[in-house]
Amino acid sequence: MVIIQAADFDLAEEYQKLRNSGNGTGAIATFTGLVRDHGDLDDVTGLFLEHYPGMTEQVIEGLITEAGKRWDVRAARVIHRIGSLALGDQIVFVGVCSAHRGDAFAACQFIMDALKTSAPFWKKELSRSGDHWVEQKDSDRTQSEQWHKRQE
């Protein structure tokens, strides 16, 4: 399940949804991303995120499907926020259920790493010195490429 929304999400509620998602779950791995007070600019005061409606959800669903081909994924949830976000706000949630922890960890990390480079999101850092559209980071591309090399 993929949700793109402006509203915040409740970690406990999302965890419980994963926990209630079906039989055979022996492990749940989650990741939550937060707005940092630094980035390309040193005086970040918040973020503004945009996305390509419809396409974003489709890309992320594809990542979940791909994760399910590589690992035992019983259920997965991705929530990504858009709009204006303050320092410390939650941006993204990725949760994966599996029979075993190794698969849950790997699938969760894969989805998050691939999401950073393939989902159509645009992030603007807001700061006291001016706003700045953030370019994709080399480190994110490298991390995502490592998953493709592991598959070969």
PDB file of C-alpha atoms in Angstrom:
ATOM      1  CA  MET A   1       0.000   0.000   0.000  1.00  0.00           C
ATOM      2  CA  VAL A   2       1.289   3.445  -0.967  1.00  0.00           C
ATOM      3  CA  ILE A   3      -0.042   6.721   0.423  1.00  0.00           C
ATOM      4  CA  ILE A   4       1.066  10.226  -0.563  1.00  0.00           C
ATOM      5  CA  GLN A   5      -0.337  12.860   1.778  1.00  0.00           C
ATOM      6  CA  ALA A   6       0.251  16.245   3.374  1.00  0.00           C
ATOM      7  CA  ALA A   7      -0.904  15.118   6.824  1.00  0.00           C
ATOM      8  CA  ASP A   8       1.394  13.554   9.386  1.00  0.00           C
ATOM      9  CA  PHE A   9       1.170   9.832  10.158  1.00  0.00           C
ATOM     10  CA  ASP A  10       1.111   7.877  13.412  1.00  0.00           C
ATOM     11  CA  LEU A  11       3.981   5.379  13.693  1.00  0.00           C
ATOM     12  CA  ALA A  12       2.163   3.157  16.177  1.00  0.00           C
ATOM     13  CA  GLU A  13      -0.905   3.018  13.964  1.00  0.00           C
ATOM     14  CA  GLU A  14       1.145   2.177  10.866  1.00  0.00           C
ATOM     15  CA  TYR A  15       3.055  -0.528  12.736  1.00  0.00           C
ATOM     16  CA  GLN A  16      -0.229  -2.047  13.930  1.00  0.00           C
ATOM     17  CA  LYS A  17      -1.589  -2.080  10.366  1.00  0.00           C
ATOM     18  CA  LEU A  18       1.490  -4.025   9.289  1.00  0.00           C
ATOM     19  CA  ARG A  19       1.153  -6.347  12.255  1.00  0.00           C
ATOM     20  CA  ASN A  20      -2.486  -7.064  11.367  1.00  0.00           C
ATOM     21  CA  SER A  21      -1.766  -7.567   7.668  1.00  0.00           C
ATOM     22  CA  GLY A  22      -1.741 -11.341   7.563  1.00  0.00           C
ATOM     23  CA  ASN A  23      -0.365 -14.720   8.473  1.00  0.00           C
ATOM     24  CA  GLY A  24       3.232 -15.818   8.476  1.00  0.00           C
ATOM     25  CA  THR A  25       4.772 -12.583   9.703  1.00  0.00           C
ATOM     26  CA  GLY A  26       7.776 -13.165  11.917  1.00  0.00           C
ATOM     27  CA  ALA A  27       9.469  -9.801  11.443  1.00  0.00           C
ATOM     28  CA  ILE A  28       8.552  -6.202  10.742  1.00  0.00           C
ATOM     29  CA  ALA A  29      11.217  -3.702   9.666  1.00  0.00           C
ATOM     30  CA  THR A  30      10.420   0.005   9.459  1.00  0.00           C
ATOM     31  CA  PHE A  31      12.182   3.198   8.482  1.00  0.00           C
ATOM     32  CA  THR A  32      11.053   6.743   9.254  1.00  0.00           C
ATOM     33  CA  GLY A  33      12.718   9.761   7.637  1.00  0.00           C
ATOM     34  CA  LEU A  34      12.678  13.177   9.348  1.00  0.00           C
ATOM     35  CA  VAL A  35      13.300  16.767   8.256  1.00  0.00           C
ATOM     36  CA  ARG A  36      16.877  17.675   9.225  1.00  0.00           C
ATOM     37  CA  ASP A  37      18.135  21.129  10.158  1.00  0.00           C
ATOM     38  CA  HIS A  38      20.858  20.938   7.499  1.00  0.00           C
ATOM     39  CA  GLY A  39      21.316  19.823   3.921  1.00  0.00           C
ATOM     40  CA  ASP A  40      22.742  21.653   0.935  1.00  0.00           C
ATOM     41  CA  LEU A  41      22.191  24.794   3.025  1.00  0.00           C
ATOM     42  CA  ASP A  42      23.401  25.233   6.599  1.00  0.00           C
ATOM     43  CA  ASP A  43      20.416  27.190   7.886  1.00  0.00           C
ATOM     44  CA  VAL A  44      17.513  24.970   6.827  1.00  0.00           C
ATOM     45  CA  THR A  45      14.223  25.938   8.462  1.00  0.00           C
ATOM     46  CA  GLY A  46      12.002  23.399   6.707  1.00  0.00           C
ATOM     47  CA  LEU A  47      11.198  21.621   3.458  1.00  0.00           C
ATOM     48  CA  PHE A  48       8.628  21.830   0.716  1.00  0.00           C
ATOM     49  CA  LEU A  49       7.939  18.631  -1.244  1.00  0.00           C
ATOM     50  CA  GLU A  50       6.072  18.174  -4.513  1.00  0.00           C
ATOM     51  CA  HIS A  51       5.356  15.028  -6.501  1.00  0.00           C
ATOM     52  CA  TYR A  52       3.877  13.780  -9.764  1.00  0.00           C
ATOM     53  CA  PRO A  53       0.405  12.504  -8.725  1.00  0.00           C
ATOM     54  CA  GLY A  54      -0.425   9.055 -10.005  1.00  0.00           C
ATOM     55  CA  MET A  55       3.071   8.406 -11.313  1.00  0.00           C
ATOM     56  CA  THR A  56       4.628   8.582  -7.841  1.00  0.00           C
ATOM     57  CA  GLU A  57       2.302   5.933  -6.455  1.00  0.00           C
ATOM     58  CA  GLN A  58       2.850   3.724  -9.507  1.00  0.00           C
ATOM     59  CA  VAL A  59       6.645   3.899  -9.178  1.00  0.00           C
ATOM     60  CA  ILE A  60       6.567   3.061  -5.471  1.00  0.00           C
ATOM     61  CA  GLU A  61       4.114   0.182  -6.024  1.00  0.00           C
ATOM     62  CA  GLY A  62       6.599  -1.123  -8.595  1.00  0.00           C
ATOM     63  CA  LEU A  63       9.387  -0.962  -6.004  1.00  0.00           C
ATOM     64  CA  ILE A  64       7.273  -2.970  -3.557  1.00  0.00           C
ATOM     65  CA  THR A  65       6.568  -5.524  -6.292  1.00  0.00           C
ATOM     66  CA  GLU A  66      10.277  -5.763  -7.102  1.00  0.00           C
ATOM     67  CA  ALA A  67      11.107  -6.188  -3.413  1.00  0.00           C
ATOM     68  CA  GLY A  68       8.575  -9.035  -3.297  1.00  0.00           C
ATOM     69  CA  LYS A  69      10.390 -10.790  -6.133  1.00  0.00           C
ATOM     70  CA  ARG A  70      13.711 -10.586  -4.289  1.00  0.00           C
ATOM     71  CA  TRP A  71      12.646 -11.308  -0.710  1.00  0.00           C
ATOM     72  CA  ASP A  72       9.786 -12.854   1.239  1.00  0.00           C
ATOM     73  CA  VAL A  73       7.575  -9.772   1.596  1.00  0.00           C
ATOM     74  CA  ARG A  74       4.244 -10.537   3.277  1.00  0.00           C
ATOM     75  CA  ALA A  75       3.084  -6.911   3.332  1.00  0.00           C
ATOM     76  CA  ALA A  76       4.538  -3.432   2.792  1.00  0.00           C
ATOM     77  CA  ARG A  77       3.420   0.123   3.449  1.00  0.00           C
ATOM     78  CA  VAL A  78       4.959   3.360   2.210  1.00  0.00           C
ATOM     79  CA  ILE A  79       3.746   6.781   3.268  1.00  0.00           C
ATOM     80  CA  HIS A  80       5.402   9.884   1.863  1.00  0.00           C
ATOM     81  CA  ARG A  81       4.422  13.394   2.833  1.00  0.00           C
ATOM     82  CA  ILE A  82       4.230  16.396   0.532  1.00  0.00           C
ATOM     83  CA  GLY A  83       3.766  20.117   1.076  1.00  0.00           C
ATOM     84  CA  SER A  84       5.418  22.263   3.732  1.00  0.00           C
ATOM     85  CA  LEU A  85       7.242  20.439   6.518  1.00  0.00           C
ATOM     86  CA  ALA A  86       8.945  21.844   9.617  1.00  0.00           C
ATOM     87  CA  LEU A  87      12.227  20.727  11.170  1.00  0.00           C
ATOM     88  CA  GLY A  88      11.805  17.361  12.858  1.00  0.00           C
ATOM     89  CA  ASP A  89       8.604  16.485  10.967  1.00  0.00           C
ATOM     90  CA  GLN A  90       8.208  12.965   9.636  1.00  0.00           C
ATOM     91  CA  ILE A  91       8.639  12.804   5.847  1.00  0.00           C
ATOM     92  CA  VAL A  92       8.525   9.134   4.923  1.00  0.00           C
ATOM     93  CA  PHE A  93       7.566   5.786   6.407  1.00  0.00           C
ATOM     94  CA  VAL A  94       8.535   2.425   4.921  1.00  0.00           C
ATOM     95  CA  GLY A  95       7.390  -0.763   6.624  1.00  0.00           C
ATOM     96  CA  VAL A  96       7.850  -4.359   5.514  1.00  0.00           C
ATOM     97  CA  CYS A  97       6.534  -7.640   6.964  1.00  0.00           C
ATOM     98  CA  SER A  98       8.308 -10.904   6.300  1.00  0.00           C
ATOM     99  CA  ALA A  99       8.655 -14.345   7.807  1.00  0.00           C
ATOM    100  CA  HIS A 100      12.282 -13.540   8.710  1.00  0.00           C
ATOM    101  CA  ARG A 101      14.195 -10.434   9.803  1.00  0.00           C
ATOM    102  CA  GLY A 102      16.814 -10.603   7.040  1.00  0.00           C
ATOM    103  CA  ASP A 103      14.201 -10.338   4.318  1.00  0.00           C
ATOM    104  CA  ALA A 104      12.318  -7.610   6.198  1.00  0.00           C
ATOM    105  CA  PHE A 105      15.472  -5.515   6.692  1.00  0.00           C
ATOM    106  CA  ALA A 106      16.693  -5.963   3.115  1.00  0.00           C
ATOM    107  CA  ALA A 107      13.324  -5.225   1.504  1.00  0.00           C
ATOM    108  CA  CYS A 108      12.766  -2.149   3.679  1.00  0.00           C
ATOM    109  CA  GLN A 109      16.195  -0.726   2.841  1.00  0.00           C
ATOM    110  CA  PHE A 110      15.816  -1.542  -0.851  1.00  0.00           C
ATOM    111  CA  ILE A 111      12.440   0.220  -1.068  1.00  0.00           C
ATOM    112  CA  MET A 112      13.760   3.315   0.703  1.00  0.00           C
ATOM    113  CA  ASP A 113      16.997   3.460  -1.296  1.00  0.00           C
ATOM    114  CA  ALA A 114      15.202   2.973  -4.631  1.00  0.00           C
ATOM    115  CA  LEU A 115      12.475   5.453  -3.702  1.00  0.00           C
ATOM    116  CA  LYS A 116      15.113   8.189  -3.214  1.00  0.00           C
ATOM    117  CA  THR A 117      16.286   7.884  -6.819  1.00  0.00           C
ATOM    118  CA  SER A 118      13.275   6.695  -8.815  1.00  0.00           C
ATOM    119  CA  ALA A 119      10.085   8.182  -7.358  1.00  0.00           C
ATOM    120  CA  PRO A 120       9.167  11.585  -8.829  1.00  0.00           C
ATOM    121  CA  PHE A 121       9.493  13.850  -5.783  1.00  0.00           C
ATOM    122  CA  TRP A 122      10.981  17.338  -5.765  1.00  0.00           C
ATOM    123  CA  LYS A 123      12.345  18.776  -2.544  1.00  0.00           C
ATOM    124  CA  LYS A 124      12.987  22.420  -1.797  1.00  0.00           C
ATOM    125  CA  GLU A 125      15.013  23.377   1.265  1.00  0.00           C
ATOM    126  CA  LEU A 126      13.648  26.449   2.997  1.00  0.00           C
ATOM    127  CA  SER A 127      16.171  28.619   4.807  1.00  0.00           C
ATOM    128  CA  ARG A 128      16.731  32.080   6.216  1.00  0.00           C
ATOM    129  CA  SER A 129      19.137  32.787   3.345  1.00  0.00           C
ATOM    130  CA  GLY A 130      16.668  31.719   0.632  1.00  0.00           C
ATOM    131  CA  ASP A 131      15.024  28.636  -0.809  1.00  0.00           C
ATOM    132  CA  HIS A 132      16.889  25.992  -2.780  1.00  0.00           C
ATOM    133  CA  TRP A 133      15.690  23.057  -4.915  1.00  0.00           C
ATOM    134  CA  VAL A 134      17.644  19.968  -3.888  1.00  0.00           C
ATOM    135  CA  GLU A 135      19.427  17.928  -6.552  1.00  0.00           C
ATOM    136  CA  GLN A 136      19.619  14.157  -6.321  1.00  0.00           C
ATOM    137  CA  LYS A 137      22.669  13.160  -4.291  1.00  0.00           C
ATOM    138  CA  ASP A 138      25.492  11.031  -5.730  1.00  0.00           C
ATOM    139  CA  SER A 139      25.434   8.964  -2.527  1.00  0.00           C
ATOM    140  CA  ASP A 140      21.743   8.135  -3.072  1.00  0.00           C
ATOM    141  CA  ARG A 141      22.408   7.080  -6.673  1.00  0.00           C
ATOM    142  CA  THR A 142      25.362   4.945  -5.581  1.00  0.00           C
ATOM    143  CA  GLN A 143      23.314   3.238  -2.869  1.00  0.00           C
ATOM    144  CA  SER A 144      20.473   2.508  -5.291  1.00  0.00           C
ATOM    145  CA  GLU A 145      22.894   1.190  -7.916  1.00  0.00           C
ATOM    146  CA  GLN A 146      24.317  -1.256  -5.358  1.00  0.00           C
ATOM    147  CA  TRP A 147      20.941  -3.028  -5.243  1.00  0.00           C
ATOM    148  CA  HIS A 148      21.013  -3.512  -9.016  1.00  0.00           C
ATOM    149  CA  LYS A 149      24.528  -4.961  -8.840  1.00  0.00           C
ATOM    150  CA  ARG A 150      23.416  -7.392  -6.099  1.00  0.00           C
ATOM    151  CA  GLN A 151      20.636  -8.653  -8.340  1.00  0.00           C
ATOM    152  CA  GLU A 152      23.011  -9.472 -11.235  1.00  0.00           C
TER     153      GLU A 152
END
